């Protein structure tokens, strides 16, 4: 008999993922980032938002969606009655691509395991896919404008498709589109919860 206690099975956590992301050397974006951006939010989140990649502000702060696109997202979440603090927000790649170019295939592939671990830990009711990069990377989809507003199910996971908040910076009319999509998303999550205690009071 040994005196050494049996090793605890190693359990993954959002904190473990975040710590690994912060020191990650797995793709070339590691060489140009200032801060990696693991994502933030609740383990208990019912909705997970997945964008493209950190931009300049996110790279400076190490937090997702804290620049102009983030302000639009915050505002529209509020209008849809979704609390930012109650959801989880992250990106397909966790480090900023130089000059905000679209992340390349090898970078998306290298970063994929972190996103998969976050999804597996959170097990959200719905993943809200923000824009084309997230759509193609998660679902192999093409045009987001042709498919936004749709709910897709893949391997038992529900996805809600919508445009990227940054698109509304360039074309103001898209703000209303994103607003109505996020309201639908909120409704969808509410309905999927079925009855609640309030129904019996
Ligand atoms: N755009 C994104 O896709 N993600 C961010 O975190 C910020 C801007
Ligand atoms: Fe690692 Fe992802 Fe950052 Fe590449 S983008 S260095 S894979 S955390």
PDB file of C-alpha atoms and ligand atoms in Angstrom:
ATOM      1  CA  UNK A   1       0.000   0.000   0.000  1.00  0.00           C
ATOM      2  CA  UNK A   2       1.302   3.386  -0.887  1.00  0.00           C
ATOM      3  CA  UNK A   3       0.789   6.488   1.262  1.00  0.00           C
ATOM      4  CA  UNK A   4       0.314   8.606  -1.811  1.00  0.00           C
ATOM      5  CA  UNK A   5      -3.347   9.589  -2.194  1.00  0.00           C
ATOM      6  CA  UNK A   6      -4.896   8.659  -5.526  1.00  0.00           C
ATOM      7  CA  UNK A   7      -4.751  11.505  -7.975  1.00  0.00           C
ATOM      8  CA  UNK A   8      -8.021  13.317  -8.455  1.00  0.00           C
ATOM      9  CA  UNK A   9      -9.404  12.897 -11.957  1.00  0.00           C
ATOM     10  CA  UNK A  10      -8.508  16.102 -13.735  1.00  0.00           C
ATOM     11  CA  UNK A  11     -11.654  18.040 -14.488  1.00  0.00           C
ATOM     12  CA  UNK A  12     -11.801  20.714 -17.106  1.00  0.00           C
ATOM     13  CA  UNK A  13     -13.110  24.179 -16.214  1.00  0.00           C
ATOM     14  CA  UNK A  14     -13.631  27.542 -17.899  1.00  0.00           C
ATOM     15  CA  UNK A  15     -10.772  28.874 -15.792  1.00  0.00           C
ATOM     16  CA  UNK A  16      -8.442  26.125 -17.045  1.00  0.00           C
ATOM     17  CA  UNK A  17      -9.377  26.869 -20.645  1.00  0.00           C
ATOM     18  CA  UNK A  18      -8.833  30.599 -20.091  1.00  0.00           C
ATOM     19  CA  UNK A  19      -5.438  30.043 -18.482  1.00  0.00           C
ATOM     20  CA  UNK A  20      -4.327  27.864 -21.393  1.00  0.00           C
ATOM     21  CA  UNK A  21      -5.558  30.404 -23.948  1.00  0.00           C
ATOM     22  CA  UNK A  22      -3.663  33.223 -22.249  1.00  0.00           C
ATOM     23  CA  UNK A  23      -0.369  31.368 -22.701  1.00  0.00           C
ATOM     24  CA  UNK A  24      -1.227  29.602 -25.942  1.00  0.00           C
ATOM     25  CA  UNK A  25       1.521  29.351 -28.609  1.00  0.00           C
ATOM     26  CA  UNK A  26      -0.473  27.128 -30.994  1.00  0.00           C
ATOM     27  CA  UNK A  27      -0.808  29.395 -34.037  1.00  0.00           C
ATOM     28  CA  UNK A  28       0.924  32.393 -35.593  1.00  0.00           C
ATOM     29  CA  UNK A  29      -1.506  34.885 -33.985  1.00  0.00           C
ATOM     30  CA  UNK A  30       0.357  34.281 -30.711  1.00  0.00           C
ATOM     31  CA  UNK A  31       3.278  36.272 -32.124  1.00  0.00           C
ATOM     32  CA  UNK A  32       1.306  39.464 -32.779  1.00  0.00           C
ATOM     33  CA  UNK A  33      -1.317  39.567 -30.019  1.00  0.00           C
ATOM     34  CA  UNK A  34      -1.021  41.766 -26.958  1.00  0.00           C
ATOM     35  CA  UNK A  35      -3.580  39.846 -24.944  1.00  0.00           C
ATOM     36  CA  UNK A  36      -5.406  36.665 -25.773  1.00  0.00           C
ATOM     37  CA  UNK A  37      -9.173  36.894 -25.258  1.00  0.00           C
ATOM     38  CA  UNK A  38     -10.578  33.632 -23.895  1.00  0.00           C
ATOM     39  CA  UNK A  39     -14.130  34.949 -23.548  1.00  0.00           C
ATOM     40  CA  UNK A  40     -16.218  35.663 -20.494  1.00  0.00           C
ATOM     41  CA  UNK A  41     -19.486  34.855 -18.824  1.00  0.00           C
ATOM     42  CA  UNK A  42     -21.311  32.280 -16.794  1.00  0.00           C
ATOM     43  CA  UNK A  43     -20.807  28.535 -16.683  1.00  0.00           C
ATOM     44  CA  UNK A  44     -24.608  28.408 -16.312  1.00  0.00           C
ATOM     45  CA  UNK A  45     -25.229  30.542 -19.420  1.00  0.00           C
ATOM     46  CA  UNK A  46     -28.202  29.469 -21.504  1.00  0.00           C
ATOM     47  CA  UNK A  47     -26.958  31.431 -24.487  1.00  0.00           C
ATOM     48  CA  UNK A  48     -23.429  31.462 -25.842  1.00  0.00           C
ATOM     49  CA  UNK A  49     -22.467  34.171 -28.354  1.00  0.00           C
ATOM     50  CA  UNK A  50     -19.669  33.359 -30.764  1.00  0.00           C
ATOM     51  CA  UNK A  51     -18.063  36.108 -32.832  1.00  0.00           C
ATOM     52  CA  UNK A  52     -15.100  36.129 -35.185  1.00  0.00           C
ATOM     53  CA  UNK A  53     -11.947  37.266 -33.429  1.00  0.00           C
ATOM     54  CA  UNK A  54     -10.779  39.943 -31.002  1.00  0.00           C
ATOM     55  CA  UNK A  55     -10.280  43.420 -32.477  1.00  0.00           C
ATOM     56  CA  UNK A  56      -7.992  46.224 -31.317  1.00  0.00           C
ATOM     57  CA  UNK A  57      -9.877  47.064 -28.113  1.00  0.00           C
ATOM     58  CA  UNK A  58     -10.342  43.434 -27.173  1.00  0.00           C
ATOM     59  CA  UNK A  59      -6.620  42.779 -27.756  1.00  0.00           C
ATOM     60  CA  UNK A  60      -5.786  45.686 -25.452  1.00  0.00           C
ATOM     61  CA  UNK A  61      -8.149  44.631 -22.687  1.00  0.00           C
ATOM     62  CA  UNK A  62      -8.170  40.848 -22.977  1.00  0.00           C
ATOM     63  CA  UNK A  63     -11.983  40.916 -23.012  1.00  0.00           C
ATOM     64  CA  UNK A  64     -14.449  40.125 -25.830  1.00  0.00           C
ATOM     65  CA  UNK A  65     -16.688  42.704 -27.502  1.00  0.00           C
ATOM     66  CA  UNK A  66     -15.549  45.812 -25.641  1.00  0.00           C
ATOM     67  CA  UNK A  67     -15.146  48.136 -28.671  1.00  0.00           C
ATOM     68  CA  UNK A  68     -17.664  49.650 -31.089  1.00  0.00           C
ATOM     69  CA  UNK A  69     -19.201  46.280 -32.031  1.00  0.00           C
ATOM     70  CA  UNK A  70     -19.439  45.453 -28.339  1.00  0.00           C
ATOM     71  CA  UNK A  71     -21.357  48.640 -27.615  1.00  0.00           C
ATOM     72  CA  UNK A  72     -23.885  47.721 -30.286  1.00  0.00           C
ATOM     73  CA  UNK A  73     -24.164  44.198 -28.918  1.00  0.00           C
ATOM     74  CA  UNK A  74     -24.597  45.463 -25.341  1.00  0.00           C
ATOM     75  CA  UNK A  75     -27.306  47.895 -26.369  1.00  0.00           C
ATOM     76  CA  UNK A  76     -29.261  45.314 -28.376  1.00  0.00           C
ATOM     77  CA  UNK A  77     -28.926  42.641 -25.694  1.00  0.00           C
ATOM     78  CA  UNK A  78     -30.454  45.065 -23.239  1.00  0.00           C
ATOM     79  CA  UNK A  79     -33.309  45.813 -25.643  1.00  0.00           C
ATOM     80  CA  UNK A  80     -33.952  42.075 -25.997  1.00  0.00           C
ATOM     81  CA  UNK A  81     -34.010  41.670 -22.211  1.00  0.00           C
ATOM     82  CA  UNK A  82     -30.836  39.578 -22.203  1.00  0.00           C
ATOM     83  CA  UNK A  83     -28.327  40.353 -19.448  1.00  0.00           C
ATOM     84  CA  UNK A  84     -24.747  40.351 -20.699  1.00  0.00           C
ATOM     85  CA  UNK A  85     -23.672  39.024 -17.313  1.00  0.00           C
ATOM     86  CA  UNK A  86     -25.935  35.982 -17.740  1.00  0.00           C
ATOM     87  CA  UNK A  87     -24.541  34.796 -21.072  1.00  0.00           C
ATOM     88  CA  UNK A  88     -21.151  33.642 -22.313  1.00  0.00           C
ATOM     89  CA  UNK A  89     -19.387  35.591 -25.043  1.00  0.00           C
ATOM     90  CA  UNK A  90     -16.396  34.417 -27.018  1.00  0.00           C
ATOM     91  CA  UNK A  91     -14.913  34.165 -30.499  1.00  0.00           C
ATOM     92  CA  UNK A  92     -13.857  31.529 -33.019  1.00  0.00           C
ATOM     93  CA  UNK A  93     -10.219  32.541 -32.518  1.00  0.00           C
ATOM     94  CA  UNK A  94      -8.990  33.925 -29.239  1.00  0.00           C
ATOM     95  CA  UNK A  95      -6.211  36.191 -30.531  1.00  0.00           C
ATOM     96  CA  UNK A  96      -6.426  39.279 -32.734  1.00  0.00           C
ATOM     97  CA  UNK A  97      -5.456  38.817 -36.380  1.00  0.00           C
ATOM     98  CA  UNK A  98      -3.155  41.623 -37.613  1.00  0.00           C
ATOM     99  CA  UNK A  99      -5.150  44.562 -39.048  1.00  0.00           C
ATOM    100  CA  UNK A 100      -8.352  42.700 -38.115  1.00  0.00           C
ATOM    101  CA  UNK A 101      -8.086  40.452 -41.153  1.00  0.00           C
ATOM    102  CA  UNK A 102     -10.359  37.413 -41.241  1.00  0.00           C
ATOM    103  CA  UNK A 103      -8.791  34.522 -39.323  1.00  0.00           C
ATOM    104  CA  UNK A 104      -7.127  31.960 -41.587  1.00  0.00           C
ATOM    105  CA  UNK A 105      -8.068  28.304 -41.751  1.00  0.00           C
ATOM    106  CA  UNK A 106      -5.009  27.071 -39.851  1.00  0.00           C
ATOM    107  CA  UNK A 107      -5.689  29.585 -37.062  1.00  0.00           C
ATOM    108  CA  UNK A 108      -9.346  28.577 -36.761  1.00  0.00           C
ATOM    109  CA  UNK A 109      -8.317  24.917 -36.693  1.00  0.00           C
ATOM    110  CA  UNK A 110      -5.613  25.471 -34.067  1.00  0.00           C
ATOM    111  CA  UNK A 111      -8.032  27.357 -31.823  1.00  0.00           C
ATOM    112  CA  UNK A 112     -11.015  25.055 -32.262  1.00  0.00           C
ATOM    113  CA  UNK A 113     -10.348  22.804 -29.267  1.00  0.00           C
ATOM    114  CA  UNK A 114     -10.688  25.737 -26.850  1.00  0.00           C
ATOM    115  CA  UNK A 115     -14.092  26.654 -28.244  1.00  0.00           C
ATOM    116  CA  UNK A 116     -15.227  23.029 -28.181  1.00  0.00           C
ATOM    117  CA  UNK A 117     -14.187  22.728 -24.531  1.00  0.00           C
ATOM    118  CA  UNK A 118     -16.068  25.920 -23.637  1.00  0.00           C
ATOM    119  CA  UNK A 119     -19.201  24.629 -25.385  1.00  0.00           C
ATOM    120  CA  UNK A 120     -18.883  21.228 -23.675  1.00  0.00           C
ATOM    121  CA  UNK A 121     -18.549  22.861 -20.251  1.00  0.00           C
ATOM    122  CA  UNK A 122     -21.386  25.365 -20.662  1.00  0.00           C
ATOM    123  CA  UNK A 123     -23.797  23.189 -22.651  1.00  0.00           C
ATOM    124  CA  UNK A 124     -25.864  26.226 -23.714  1.00  0.00           C
ATOM    125  CA  UNK A 125     -29.463  25.899 -24.823  1.00  0.00           C
ATOM    126  CA  UNK A 126     -28.610  27.973 -27.880  1.00  0.00           C
ATOM    127  CA  UNK A 127     -25.398  29.081 -29.519  1.00  0.00           C
ATOM    128  CA  UNK A 128     -25.859  32.460 -31.185  1.00  0.00           C
ATOM    129  CA  UNK A 129     -23.645  32.530 -34.256  1.00  0.00           C
ATOM    130  CA  UNK A 130     -22.524  36.106 -34.978  1.00  0.00           C
ATOM    131  CA  UNK A 131     -21.610  36.585 -38.613  1.00  0.00           C
ATOM    132  CA  UNK A 132     -20.032  34.711 -41.477  1.00  0.00           C
ATOM    133  CA  UNK A 133     -16.761  33.557 -39.908  1.00  0.00           C
ATOM    134  CA  UNK A 134     -18.506  31.897 -36.975  1.00  0.00           C
ATOM    135  CA  UNK A 135     -21.163  30.483 -39.309  1.00  0.00           C
ATOM    136  CA  UNK A 136     -18.682  28.880 -41.672  1.00  0.00           C
ATOM    137  CA  UNK A 137     -16.436  27.645 -38.910  1.00  0.00           C
ATOM    138  CA  UNK A 138     -19.178  26.135 -36.715  1.00  0.00           C
ATOM    139  CA  UNK A 139     -21.631  24.943 -39.322  1.00  0.00           C
ATOM    140  CA  UNK A 140     -19.821  25.096 -42.643  1.00  0.00           C
ATOM    141  CA  UNK A 141     -22.338  27.716 -43.707  1.00  0.00           C
ATOM    142  CA  UNK A 142     -22.060  30.255 -46.504  1.00  0.00           C
ATOM    143  CA  UNK A 143     -24.006  33.491 -46.635  1.00  0.00           C
ATOM    144  CA  UNK A 144     -25.165  34.724 -43.248  1.00  0.00           C
ATOM    145  CA  UNK A 145     -27.433  37.390 -44.771  1.00  0.00           C
ATOM    146  CA  UNK A 146     -29.372  34.657 -46.577  1.00  0.00           C
ATOM    147  CA  UNK A 147     -29.666  32.526 -43.446  1.00  0.00           C
ATOM    148  CA  UNK A 148     -29.906  34.940 -40.534  1.00  0.00           C
ATOM    149  CA  UNK A 149     -32.852  34.509 -38.207  1.00  0.00           C
ATOM    150  CA  UNK A 150     -32.785  30.740 -38.719  1.00  0.00           C
ATOM    151  CA  UNK A 151     -32.408  28.088 -36.065  1.00  0.00           C
ATOM    152  CA  UNK A 152     -30.261  25.129 -37.016  1.00  0.00           C
ATOM    153  CA  UNK A 153     -29.730  21.923 -35.091  1.00  0.00           C
ATOM    154  CA  UNK A 154     -26.515  19.943 -35.404  1.00  0.00           C
ATOM    155  CA  UNK A 155     -25.429  16.998 -33.252  1.00  0.00           C
ATOM    156  CA  UNK A 156     -28.092  17.829 -30.673  1.00  0.00           C
ATOM    157  CA  UNK A 157     -26.962  21.444 -30.338  1.00  0.00           C
ATOM    158  CA  UNK A 158     -29.227  24.323 -31.292  1.00  0.00           C
ATOM    159  CA  UNK A 159     -27.728  27.295 -33.158  1.00  0.00           C
ATOM    160  CA  UNK A 160     -29.330  30.661 -33.861  1.00  0.00           C
ATOM    161  CA  UNK A 161     -27.876  32.479 -36.860  1.00  0.00           C
ATOM    162  CA  UNK A 162     -27.513  36.226 -37.049  1.00  0.00           C
ATOM    163  CA  UNK A 163     -25.302  38.952 -38.448  1.00  0.00           C
ATOM    164  CA  UNK A 164     -22.152  40.266 -36.791  1.00  0.00           C
ATOM    165  CA  UNK A 165     -22.711  43.447 -34.722  1.00  0.00           C
ATOM    166  CA  UNK A 166     -19.804  45.116 -36.583  1.00  0.00           C
ATOM    167  CA  UNK A 167     -21.871  44.928 -39.775  1.00  0.00           C
ATOM    168  CA  UNK A 168     -24.244  47.433 -38.177  1.00  0.00           C
ATOM    169  CA  UNK A 169     -21.386  49.907 -37.778  1.00  0.00           C
ATOM    170  CA  UNK A 170     -20.976  50.011 -41.547  1.00  0.00           C
ATOM    171  CA  UNK A 171     -24.641  49.778 -42.457  1.00  0.00           C
ATOM    172  CA  UNK A 172     -26.941  51.397 -39.935  1.00  0.00           C
ATOM    173  CA  UNK A 173     -30.072  49.687 -41.245  1.00  0.00           C
ATOM    174  CA  UNK A 174     -28.651  46.382 -40.019  1.00  0.00           C
ATOM    175  CA  UNK A 175     -29.048  47.486 -36.394  1.00  0.00           C
ATOM    176  CA  UNK A 176     -32.800  46.904 -36.657  1.00  0.00           C
ATOM    177  CA  UNK A 177     -32.184  43.482 -38.208  1.00  0.00           C
ATOM    178  CA  UNK A 178     -29.894  42.436 -35.372  1.00  0.00           C
ATOM    179  CA  UNK A 179     -32.298  43.906 -32.827  1.00  0.00           C
ATOM    180  CA  UNK A 180     -35.227  41.854 -34.070  1.00  0.00           C
ATOM    181  CA  UNK A 181     -33.056  38.724 -34.331  1.00  0.00           C
ATOM    182  CA  UNK A 182     -31.884  39.051 -30.727  1.00  0.00           C
ATOM    183  CA  UNK A 183     -35.463  39.559 -29.572  1.00  0.00           C
ATOM    184  CA  UNK A 184     -36.412  36.346 -31.349  1.00  0.00           C
ATOM    185  CA  UNK A 185     -33.480  34.576 -29.772  1.00  0.00           C
ATOM    186  CA  UNK A 186     -34.623  35.703 -26.314  1.00  0.00           C
ATOM    187  CA  UNK A 187     -38.119  34.462 -27.091  1.00  0.00           C
ATOM    188  CA  UNK A 188     -36.784  31.134 -28.309  1.00  0.00           C
ATOM    189  CA  UNK A 189     -34.808  30.555 -25.118  1.00  0.00           C
ATOM    190  CA  UNK A 190     -37.822  31.488 -23.012  1.00  0.00           C
ATOM    191  CA  UNK A 191     -40.034  29.040 -24.886  1.00  0.00           C
ATOM    192  CA  UNK A 192     -37.499  26.236 -24.693  1.00  0.00           C
ATOM    193  CA  UNK A 193     -37.574  26.561 -20.916  1.00  0.00           C
ATOM    194  CA  UNK A 194     -41.222  25.567 -20.909  1.00  0.00           C
ATOM    195  CA  UNK A 195     -43.193  26.055 -17.735  1.00  0.00           C
ATOM    196  CA  UNK A 196     -41.744  27.923 -14.808  1.00  0.00           C
ATOM    197  CA  UNK A 197     -42.650  28.287 -11.179  1.00  0.00           C
ATOM    198  CA  UNK A 198     -44.554  31.477 -12.029  1.00  0.00           C
ATOM    199  CA  UNK A 199     -47.007  29.364 -14.026  1.00  0.00           C
ATOM    200  CA  UNK A 200     -48.152  27.751 -10.788  1.00  0.00           C
ATOM    201  CA  UNK A 201     -48.421  30.833  -8.601  1.00  0.00           C
TER     202      UNK A 201
HETATM  203  N1  LIG B   1     -15.552  41.413 -33.173  1.00  0.00           N
HETATM  204  C1  LIG B   1     -15.566  40.105 -32.855  1.00  0.00           C
HETATM  205  O1  LIG B   1     -15.847  39.244 -33.667  1.00  0.00           O
HETATM  206  N2  LIG B   1     -15.265  39.782 -31.614  1.00  0.00           N
HETATM  207  C2  LIG B   1     -14.949  40.658 -30.659  1.00  0.00           C
HETATM  208  O2  LIG B   1     -14.683  40.248 -29.537  1.00  0.00           O
HETATM  209  C3  LIG B   1     -14.959  42.013 -31.015  1.00  0.00           C
HETATM  210  C4  LIG B   1     -15.249  42.366 -32.280  1.00  0.00           C
HETATM  211 FE1  LIG B   2      -3.725  29.812 -29.477  1.00  0.00          FE
HETATM  212 FE2  LIG B   2      -6.100  30.389 -30.507  1.00  0.00          FE
HETATM  213 FE3  LIG B   2      -4.446  32.357 -29.891  1.00  0.00          FE
HETATM  214 FE4  LIG B   2      -3.908  30.791 -31.950  1.00  0.00          FE
HETATM  215  S1  LIG B   2      -5.667  32.171 -31.750  1.00  0.00           S
HETATM  216  S2  LIG B   2      -2.455  31.410 -30.365  1.00  0.00           S
HETATM  217  S3  LIG B   2      -4.672  28.808 -31.235  1.00  0.00           S
HETATM  218  S4  LIG B   2      -5.391  30.918 -28.451  1.00  0.00           S
END
